[in-house]
Structure formats: C-alpha cells, structure tokens
Amino acid sequence: MTETTQRQTPPDGAYTPYTPRSPEYRLAVDALRGLRQDLFHDAFAYRPLARGGAEAPSDGRTPGRLRTYAAWKRHAVVVAAGLVAMFGALTTGDGSGTALLTGLLALAPVLLTLVRPVGAFWVSLAATLASAALSPDWTAGPWPPGSFISHLVVVTVVAIRTRPRTAAWMWGITALYGFFAESLFGRNSFGTNTPPMLVVSAIALLSVTVRHIRREAEQEVTAQQTETAHERSRRTLLEERTTIARELHDVVAHHMSVVAIQAEAAPYRVENPPPELEKAFATIRENAVAALTELRRVLGVVRAEDYEAPDAPQPTLADLDALLANVREAGLSVDKAVTGAVRELPQGVELSAYRIVQEALSNTLRHAPGAPARVEIGYVLGGLGLRIVNGPAPQVTLTKSTHGAGHGLTGMRERVSMLGGEISAGETDDGGYEVTVFLPVAAVEGPA
C-alpha cells in the first residue's frame, strides 16, 4: 500500500495567509515596539522620585532633622541643576520678559523629571524648540544655553530612572531633533552646537548605562551567592540526614536481628515449653523479621550504590580517647573531663554524642588552629550532657578556611533533633567558641 501526499497549489493571485519575514524586518519591528514601550506608552505616568536614604539605619550620631533633610538630597540636586539651567537662560537673554520665559522653559522639564520622567524628555524637546524660536540669537545653534543645560540634565535623570535601552532611544531622538532643527531653522551650519550636545549627552548616558549594568550585575551576583549558599546548606543537610539514616539502619538492623535470633532460639532453652510460649516467641520472631524487612526497604534507599556497610562496629563514647589522641597528633591541645556515673547508653545516643564531639573538634581545627580545647561529658539522671569549648586562636587567620562550607552545626542539630535533645552554640566572652548539648535518655540502662 503506497501513501501519497497531495499539496494543493493556490491559484495565481490567491491570498497567502502567511509570508515569512526577513530577520531585518523582525529586528525593525522589535526596535519600534521597544521605542513605543519605552518612550510613548504611559509617557506621562506619575512616577515620583523616591526619597533616598530614608530607610538607612542610623548610627546615633546624626540628628533626626538632618536625617530627614538627607532623605531629600536627590531632589535637591535635581532642583539645583534646574536652577543652573534657568540661570544660563537668564544670563544670555536681554533682560526682558522673553528671557524670563526661556528661563522657565529651561527649569520646567528638569522639575518634571521628579514626577513624570519620560514625559519630561518630550517636554524638554518642546521647550527647546520654543526657546530657540524666542531666542534673539538663533545662529548659535538649535540649543540655546539654558536649553542645552536643561536637556542634558533631563536625559541624564531620565536615564538613571529608567532602563539602559531608554537612554539609547533618547540619544537617537535628540540627534534627529538637532539635525531637523538645523535643516528647518538653521542659518549657519558652522555655528551649530548639535555635535557638542551629542558628544556630552553620549558620555553622560554611557556613564549612566555602565552604572545600571554594574548594579544589575552586582544584584545578580548577590542573588546567585545567596542561592548558592542556600543550596549548599540544603545539600549539607541532606547529606547529613543520609549519613544519619545509614547509621540508624546499621544500629537498628543489628538490634532487630538479635531480637529475631533470640526469639527463635528461646524455646530450645526451655525443656518442654508450653505451646503458648512457643507461639509467643514465633510471633515475636515474625514481627522482628517483618520490621527488619520494612526497615531495610525504607532506609536502604538512602544508601549510595557504592556504599558498603562498615565492618567495624559504630563508634561510641568508649572510643572517644582514640579520637582525642588523633586530634592531638593533628596539633590540637584538648582535655577531657567526665562527671557522673559512667554507664552504657543506647547505641544511638552513644553514636550521636561521638559524632557531635568529632564535628566540634574538627571545627576547632579548621577555624581556630592552635587554640586549646576541652571536652566535658556529664552523665546525669535524665540523659547525657556534652560541652565542647575552645579558646581563641593564637593568631588571626587572614584567609578563610576552605575545608568546610560553614554548616558543621547542621549535622549536630540534626542529630540532637532526632533524639529530642537541645543544643546551643556561640562565641564565648574570651573570643572562643562553645557547643553545649543535652541528649535525653528515656530509660536508663543498668550495667551490662
């Protein structure tokens, strides 16, 4: 079976609904759309200039009234620039009412930038045209002195308050206006001041654009650094939870296996056990095996493919002396003090306590090398207390440590939270660091 596709060709003169456009055409359309959006759409929208520095924290030395005045400093700078433009128009006039009118035409667009920035640009062009028509000396160029200063201030302020693309559009329209005014009203092409206007405005707009780009880059870098730090913290937290889950799997699986084996062997230790006892031990073994299977199914998923269960038993507080000897060889001076009646604690508490001490001493090695440290262990009635404290570093480290991401406390808090305990960490009065932990123990076990 052969399938053929027939394509109908429209007759000559028929309307084609879609014609591919060239890249140049699309570029021109996008440019005109951007021009309309930046300089025509809501050009006279009300956008008052916000006060600057009003939200800045006070250092307690600046009086409140001065802080209030400082919040309006940007407005004062714009008004001062407008007054300079007005003064330039008045000094070049003949002292009549026309000079006063041209001065007001130079001041008005600058003041308008405080509330309607894009509209102020168009008003500046219209005011420049009106001032040039009223100026007695038109041969100096299309930009009278007052309008020259005023328009430069206007395009600079508008560029600061808008996006960089708007600055490019304003510069282009300014150039078009200058050439249009010269061709329409100009008498002496050698006396034009349009090139100086374009050069000075280009420098001002380029500076503002670089400032915009730099600020956006700084904000983007800050946002990326914040996001990176957040993701690093989350990754550290997940890695620590995975480690805890693995250790719990090993600890609980060991005990559940022991329960299942003892339940299976218990009936054989009693001569002629009653059927009820055999059934009870069989039920215990079945439940232990089922719990062990479910535990392996739930917690086993956190193991990496290349993870192997440790051959040696998990460390406990009995192995703490070996840990302290190891850190002493690394150059850390550490002492240990034990208070209370030493007793065997649940394996999860012993393992967590060992890991907390290990992490605290590792932080001391990284962030306060050479500082003395002390480990205090207190066996109390309701649980176990830990206190790991180190003194200040003997010398200031100018380079930041790269051995850790600054999230060593994350694992400690996870372990303490898992056991329902409490933890506090912070700097001491002498410049050192202290970690205090309490791990509750519900049932105190007697000596083995």
Coordinates of C-alpha atoms in Angstrom, one line a residue:
M1 CA 0.0 0.0 0.0
T2 CA 1.5 3.3 -1.1
E3 CA 0.6 6.5 0.6
T4 CA 0.8 9.7 -1.4
T5 CA 0.6 13.3 -0.1
Q6 CA -1.0 15.8 -2.3
R7 CA -0.1 19.5 -1.9
Q8 CA -2.6 22.0 -3.3
T9 CA -1.0 25.0 -5.0
P10 CA -3.1 28.2 -4.7
P11 CA -4.1 29.7 -8.0
D12 CA -2.3 32.9 -9.2
G13 CA -3.4 35.9 -7.4
A14 CA -4.7 34.0 -4.4
Y15 CA -4.1 35.4 -0.9
T16 CA -1.3 33.6 1.0
P17 CA -2.1 33.8 4.8
Y18 CA 1.5 33.7 6.0
T19 CA 4.6 35.1 4.4
P20 CA 8.0 34.5 6.1
R21 CA 9.5 37.8 7.2
S22 CA 13.2 38.6 6.9
P23 CA 15.4 38.9 10.1
E24 CA 15.9 42.6 9.2
Y25 CA 12.1 43.2 9.2
R26 CA 11.7 41.4 12.5
L27 CA 14.6 43.4 14.0
A28 CA 13.0 46.7 12.9
V29 CA 9.6 45.7 14.3
D30 CA 11.1 44.8 17.6
A31 CA 13.0 48.1 17.7
L32 CA 9.9 50.1 17.0
R33 CA 8.0 48.1 19.6
G34 CA 10.7 48.8 22.1
L35 CA 10.6 52.5 21.2
R36 CA 6.9 52.7 21.7
Q37 CA 7.1 50.8 25.0
D38 CA 10.0 53.0 26.4
L39 CA 9.1 56.5 25.3
F40 CA 5.4 56.5 24.2
H41 CA 3.5 54.1 26.3
D42 CA 2.4 55.8 29.5
A43 CA 5.0 58.5 28.9
F44 CA 3.3 60.9 31.3
A45 CA 2.6 58.3 34.0
Y46 CA 3.0 59.6 37.6
R47 CA 6.3 58.1 39.0
P48 CA 7.5 60.3 41.8
L49 CA 11.2 60.0 42.7
A50 CA 11.5 58.1 46.0
R51 CA 13.4 59.6 48.9
G52 CA 16.9 58.4 49.2
G53 CA 18.5 57.1 52.4
A54 CA 15.2 57.2 54.4
E55 CA 15.5 53.6 55.2
A56 CA 19.2 53.6 56.1
P57 CA 19.9 52.7 59.7
S58 CA 21.1 55.5 61.9
D59 CA 24.4 55.4 63.7
G60 CA 23.0 57.5 66.6
R61 CA 25.3 60.5 65.8
T62 CA 23.2 62.2 63.1
P63 CA 20.4 64.3 64.4
G64 CA 16.9 63.3 63.3
R65 CA 16.2 66.6 61.4
L66 CA 19.5 66.2 59.4
R67 CA 18.5 62.6 58.5
T68 CA 15.2 63.9 57.2
Y69 CA 16.9 66.6 55.1
A70 CA 19.4 64.0 53.8
A71 CA 16.5 61.9 52.5
W72 CA 15.7 64.7 50.0
K73 CA 19.2 65.2 48.7
R74 CA 18.5 63.7 45.3
H75 CA 15.6 66.0 44.9
A76 CA 17.7 68.9 45.9
V77 CA 20.4 68.0 43.3
V78 CA 17.8 67.9 40.5
V79 CA 16.3 71.2 41.6
A80 CA 19.8 72.8 41.8
A81 CA 20.6 71.6 38.3
G82 CA 17.3 73.1 37.1
L83 CA 18.1 76.4 38.6
V84 CA 21.5 76.4 36.9
A85 CA 19.8 75.8 33.6
M86 CA 17.4 78.6 34.3
F87 CA 20.3 80.9 35.3
G88 CA 22.0 80.1 32.0
A89 CA 18.9 81.1 30.1
L90 CA 18.6 84.4 32.0
T91 CA 22.2 85.4 31.6
T92 CA 22.1 85.1 27.8
G93 CA 18.8 87.0 27.5
D94 CA 18.2 90.7 27.1
G95 CA 16.5 91.1 30.5
S96 CA 13.0 91.3 29.0
G97 CA 10.0 89.1 29.6
T98 CA 11.3 86.8 26.9
A99 CA 14.4 85.9 28.9
L100 CA 12.3 85.1 31.9
L101 CA 10.1 82.9 29.8
T102 CA 13.0 81.0 28.3
G103 CA 14.4 80.5 31.9
L104 CA 11.1 79.0 33.0
L105 CA 11.1 76.8 29.9
A106 CA 14.6 75.5 30.9
L107 CA 13.5 74.9 34.5
A108 CA 10.2 73.2 33.9
P109 CA 11.4 70.0 32.2
V110 CA 14.1 69.4 34.9
L111 CA 11.5 69.7 37.7
L112 CA 9.1 67.4 35.7
T113 CA 11.7 64.6 35.9
L114 CA 10.9 64.3 39.6
V115 CA 7.3 63.1 38.9
R116 CA 7.0 62.2 35.2
P117 CA 10.5 61.3 33.9
V118 CA 9.7 60.0 30.4
G119 CA 7.2 62.9 29.8
A120 CA 9.9 65.3 30.9
F121 CA 12.0 64.3 27.9
W122 CA 9.3 65.2 25.4
V123 CA 8.6 68.4 27.3
S124 CA 12.3 69.3 27.1
L125 CA 12.4 68.9 23.3
A126 CA 9.3 71.1 23.0
A127 CA 10.7 73.7 25.5
T128 CA 14.0 73.7 23.5
L129 CA 12.1 74.4 20.3
A130 CA 10.1 77.2 21.9
S131 CA 13.2 78.7 23.5
A132 CA 15.0 78.6 20.2
A133 CA 12.1 80.4 18.5
L134 CA 12.1 83.1 21.2
S135 CA 15.9 83.4 21.3
P136 CA 17.2 86.5 19.5
D137 CA 20.5 84.8 18.5
W138 CA 19.4 81.7 16.6
T139 CA 22.7 81.4 14.7
A140 CA 24.4 79.8 17.7
G141 CA 22.6 76.6 17.0
P142 CA 19.3 74.8 17.8
W143 CA 20.2 74.6 21.5
P144 CA 20.1 77.8 23.4
P145 CA 22.4 77.8 26.5
G146 CA 19.6 77.3 29.0
S147 CA 18.0 74.5 26.9
F148 CA 21.4 72.9 26.4
I149 CA 22.0 72.5 30.1
S150 CA 18.3 71.6 30.8
H151 CA 18.2 68.9 28.2
L152 CA 21.5 67.3 29.4
V153 CA 20.1 67.2 32.9
V154 CA 16.8 65.8 31.7
V155 CA 18.2 62.9 29.6
T156 CA 20.7 62.1 32.5
V157 CA 18.0 61.9 35.2
V158 CA 15.6 60.0 32.9
A159 CA 18.3 57.5 32.1
I160 CA 19.0 57.0 35.8
R161 CA 15.4 56.4 36.5
T162 CA 14.7 54.1 33.5
R163 CA 16.4 51.2 31.7
P164 CA 19.6 51.4 29.6
R165 CA 17.6 50.9 26.4
T166 CA 15.7 54.1 27.0
A167 CA 19.0 56.1 27.1
A168 CA 19.8 54.9 23.6
W169 CA 16.4 55.9 22.3
M170 CA 16.7 59.4 23.9
W171 CA 20.1 59.9 22.4
G172 CA 18.9 58.9 18.9
I173 CA 15.8 61.2 19.1
T174 CA 18.0 64.0 20.4
A175 CA 20.2 63.6 17.3
L176 CA 17.2 63.6 15.0
Y177 CA 15.8 66.7 16.6
G178 CA 19.1 68.5 16.3
F179 CA 19.5 67.8 12.6
F180 CA 15.8 68.5 12.0
A181 CA 16.0 71.9 13.7
E182 CA 19.2 72.9 11.9
S183 CA 17.7 72.0 8.5
L184 CA 14.5 73.8 9.2
F185 CA 15.6 76.9 11.1
G186 CA 19.4 76.9 10.9
R187 CA 21.2 79.7 9.1
N188 CA 24.9 79.0 9.8
S189 CA 25.9 75.3 9.7
F190 CA 29.3 76.1 11.0
G191 CA 27.9 77.6 14.3
T192 CA 25.8 74.6 15.3
N193 CA 26.0 73.2 18.8
T194 CA 24.4 69.8 18.0
P195 CA 27.7 67.9 17.9
P196 CA 28.7 69.1 21.4
M197 CA 25.2 68.2 22.6
L198 CA 25.5 64.7 21.2
V199 CA 29.0 64.1 22.5
V200 CA 28.3 65.3 26.0
S201 CA 25.0 63.5 26.2
A202 CA 26.6 60.3 24.9
I203 CA 29.2 60.5 27.6
A204 CA 26.6 61.1 30.3
L205 CA 24.3 58.4 29.0
L206 CA 27.1 55.9 28.7
S207 CA 28.2 56.5 32.2
V208 CA 24.6 56.0 33.5
T209 CA 24.3 52.8 31.4
V210 CA 27.5 51.4 32.8
R211 CA 26.2 52.2 36.3
H212 CA 23.0 50.4 35.5
I213 CA 24.8 47.4 34.1
R214 CA 27.2 47.2 37.1
R215 CA 24.3 47.5 39.6
E216 CA 22.4 44.7 37.9
A217 CA 25.5 42.5 37.8
E218 CA 26.1 43.1 41.5
Q219 CA 22.5 42.3 42.3
E220 CA 22.6 39.1 40.1
V221 CA 25.9 38.0 41.8
T222 CA 24.4 38.7 45.2
A223 CA 21.3 36.7 44.4
Q224 CA 23.4 33.8 43.0
Q225 CA 25.6 33.8 46.1
T226 CA 22.6 33.7 48.3
E227 CA 21.0 30.9 46.3
T228 CA 24.3 29.0 46.2
A229 CA 24.7 29.3 50.0
H230 CA 21.1 28.2 50.4
E231 CA 21.6 25.2 48.1
R232 CA 24.9 24.4 49.8
S233 CA 23.1 24.4 53.2
R234 CA 20.3 22.2 51.9
R235 CA 22.8 19.8 50.3
T236 CA 24.8 19.6 53.6
L237 CA 21.6 19.0 55.5
L238 CA 20.5 16.2 53.1
E239 CA 24.0 14.6 53.2
E240 CA 23.9 14.7 57.0
R241 CA 20.4 13.2 57.1
T242 CA 21.6 10.5 54.7
T243 CA 24.5 9.7 56.9
I244 CA 22.3 9.5 60.0
A245 CA 19.8 7.3 58.2
R246 CA 22.6 4.9 57.2
E247 CA 23.9 4.8 60.8
L248 CA 20.4 4.2 62.1
H249 CA 19.9 1.5 59.6
D250 CA 23.0 -0.3 60.8
V251 CA 22.2 0.2 64.5
V252 CA 18.5 -0.7 64.4
A253 CA 19.1 -3.6 61.9
H254 CA 21.6 -5.1 64.3
H255 CA 19.3 -5.0 67.3
M256 CA 16.3 -6.3 65.3
S257 CA 18.4 -9.2 64.0
V258 CA 19.5 -10.0 67.6
V259 CA 15.8 -10.0 68.7
A260 CA 14.8 -12.3 65.9
I261 CA 17.6 -14.8 66.6
Q262 CA 16.9 -14.8 70.3
A263 CA 13.2 -15.3 69.8
E264 CA 13.9 -18.2 67.5
A265 CA 16.4 -19.8 70.0
A266 CA 14.5 -19.1 73.2
P267 CA 12.1 -22.1 73.0
Y268 CA 15.0 -24.5 72.7
R269 CA 16.5 -23.3 76.0
V270 CA 13.5 -24.4 78.0
E271 CA 12.7 -28.1 78.4
N272 CA 9.2 -28.9 77.2
P273 CA 8.0 -25.3 76.7
P274 CA 4.2 -24.9 76.6
P275 CA 2.6 -24.3 73.2
E276 CA 1.6 -20.8 74.2
L277 CA 5.2 -19.8 74.8
E278 CA 6.4 -21.3 71.6
K279 CA 3.6 -19.4 69.7
A280 CA 4.6 -16.1 71.5
F281 CA 8.2 -16.5 70.6
A282 CA 7.3 -17.3 67.0
T283 CA 5.1 -14.2 66.8
I284 CA 8.0 -12.1 68.2
R285 CA 10.3 -13.5 65.6
E286 CA 7.9 -12.9 62.8
N287 CA 7.3 -9.3 63.8
A288 CA 11.0 -8.8 64.2
V289 CA 11.7 -10.2 60.7
A290 CA 8.9 -8.1 59.2
A291 CA 10.1 -4.9 60.9
L292 CA 13.6 -5.7 59.8
T293 CA 12.5 -6.1 56.2
E294 CA 10.4 -2.9 56.3
L295 CA 13.4 -1.1 57.8
R296 CA 15.7 -2.2 55.1
R297 CA 13.2 -1.3 52.4
V298 CA 12.6 2.3 53.8
L299 CA 16.1 3.2 55.0
G300 CA 18.0 1.1 52.4
V301 CA 17.1 3.5 49.6
V302 CA 19.4 6.2 51.1
R303 CA 22.5 4.1 50.5
A304 CA 24.6 5.0 47.6
E305 CA 25.3 2.3 45.0
D306 CA 29.0 2.2 46.1
Y307 CA 28.2 2.4 49.8
E308 CA 29.4 -0.5 51.9
A309 CA 28.4 -1.1 55.5
P310 CA 31.3 -0.6 57.9
D311 CA 33.0 -3.8 59.0
A312 CA 33.8 -2.4 62.4
P313 CA 31.1 -1.5 65.0
Q314 CA 29.8 2.0 65.1
P315 CA 31.9 4.3 67.4
T316 CA 30.7 5.1 70.9
L317 CA 31.9 7.2 73.8
A318 CA 34.2 4.4 74.8
D319 CA 36.2 5.2 71.6
L320 CA 36.5 8.9 72.5
D321 CA 40.0 8.6 73.8
A322 CA 41.2 7.4 70.4
L323 CA 39.5 10.4 68.8
L324 CA 41.2 12.8 71.2
A325 CA 44.6 11.1 70.6
N326 CA 44.1 11.6 66.9
V327 CA 43.3 15.3 67.1
R328 CA 46.2 15.8 69.5
E329 CA 48.5 14.4 66.8
A330 CA 47.0 17.0 64.4
G331 CA 48.3 19.7 66.8
L332 CA 45.2 20.4 68.9
S333 CA 45.6 20.6 72.7
V334 CA 42.5 19.0 74.1
D335 CA 41.5 17.9 77.6
K336 CA 38.6 15.6 78.7
A337 CA 36.5 15.7 81.8
V338 CA 33.8 13.2 82.8
T339 CA 31.3 13.7 85.6
G340 CA 28.6 11.5 86.9
A341 CA 28.3 7.7 87.0
V342 CA 29.5 6.3 83.7
R343 CA 27.0 3.9 82.3
E344 CA 26.1 2.3 79.0
L345 CA 23.6 4.4 77.0
P346 CA 21.5 3.4 74.0
Q347 CA 23.7 3.0 70.9
G348 CA 22.0 5.8 69.0
V349 CA 22.8 8.2 71.9
E350 CA 26.4 7.0 72.1
L351 CA 26.9 7.3 68.3
S352 CA 25.4 10.8 68.1
A353 CA 27.5 12.0 71.1
Y354 CA 30.6 10.7 69.5
R355 CA 29.8 12.4 66.1
I356 CA 29.0 15.7 67.8
V357 CA 32.3 15.8 69.7
Q358 CA 34.1 14.8 66.5
E359 CA 32.5 17.6 64.5
A360 CA 33.1 20.2 67.2
L361 CA 36.8 19.3 67.4
S362 CA 37.0 19.3 63.6
N363 CA 35.6 22.9 63.5
T364 CA 38.2 23.9 66.1
L365 CA 41.0 22.6 63.9
R366 CA 39.6 24.4 60.9
H367 CA 38.6 27.8 62.4
A368 CA 40.8 28.1 65.4
P369 CA 44.0 26.2 64.8
G370 CA 46.3 26.1 67.8
A371 CA 43.6 27.1 70.3
P372 CA 43.2 24.9 73.4
A373 CA 40.0 22.8 73.6
R374 CA 38.1 21.0 76.3
V375 CA 35.5 18.2 76.1
E376 CA 33.2 17.8 79.1
I377 CA 30.9 14.8 79.4
G378 CA 28.2 14.7 82.1
Y379 CA 26.2 11.6 82.9
V380 CA 23.0 12.9 84.6
L381 CA 19.8 11.2 85.6
G382 CA 17.8 12.2 82.6
G383 CA 20.4 11.7 79.8
L384 CA 23.8 12.9 78.7
G385 CA 25.3 16.4 78.7
L386 CA 28.2 17.5 76.4
R387 CA 30.2 20.7 76.4
I388 CA 32.9 21.3 73.8
V389 CA 34.7 24.6 74.2
N390 CA 37.8 26.1 72.6
G391 CA 39.7 29.2 73.3
P392 CA 40.6 32.0 70.8
A393 CA 43.0 31.3 68.0
P394 CA 46.6 32.4 69.0
Q395 CA 46.9 34.2 65.6
V396 CA 44.4 35.7 63.3
T397 CA 43.9 33.8 60.1
L398 CA 43.6 36.2 57.2
T399 CA 42.4 33.7 54.6
K400 CA 39.1 32.0 55.1
S401 CA 39.1 28.3 55.6
T402 CA 38.1 26.3 52.5
H403 CA 37.8 22.9 54.3
G404 CA 34.1 23.4 55.2
A405 CA 31.1 25.3 54.0
G406 CA 30.3 26.7 57.4
H407 CA 27.5 24.2 58.0
G408 CA 29.1 22.0 60.6
L409 CA 26.4 22.8 63.1
T410 CA 23.8 21.5 60.7
G411 CA 24.7 17.9 61.4
M412 CA 24.9 18.4 65.1
R413 CA 21.4 20.0 65.2
E414 CA 20.0 17.2 63.0
R415 CA 21.3 14.5 65.4
V416 CA 20.2 16.4 68.5
S417 CA 16.7 17.0 67.0
M418 CA 16.4 13.3 66.1
L419 CA 16.9 12.4 69.7
G420 CA 14.7 15.2 71.1
G421 CA 17.6 17.0 72.8
E422 CA 18.8 20.6 73.0
I423 CA 21.8 22.3 71.5
S424 CA 23.3 25.8 71.9
A425 CA 26.4 27.1 70.1
G426 CA 28.1 30.5 70.1
E427 CA 31.1 32.6 70.9
T428 CA 32.5 32.8 74.4
D429 CA 33.5 36.0 76.2
D430 CA 37.2 35.5 75.6
G431 CA 36.7 35.0 71.8
G432 CA 36.5 31.3 71.7
Y433 CA 33.6 29.0 70.8
E434 CA 31.3 26.7 72.8
V435 CA 28.9 24.0 71.9
T436 CA 26.6 22.7 74.6
V437 CA 24.3 19.6 74.0
F438 CA 21.9 17.6 76.1
L439 CA 20.7 14.2 74.9
P440 CA 17.8 12.8 76.9
V441 CA 17.6 9.1 77.7
A442 CA 14.1 7.8 78.4
A443 CA 15.1 4.6 80.1
V444 CA 18.4 4.4 82.0
E445 CA 20.0 1.0 81.5
G446 CA 22.0 -0.6 84.2
P447 CA 25.4 -2.0 83.9
A448 CA 25.8 -4.8 81.4

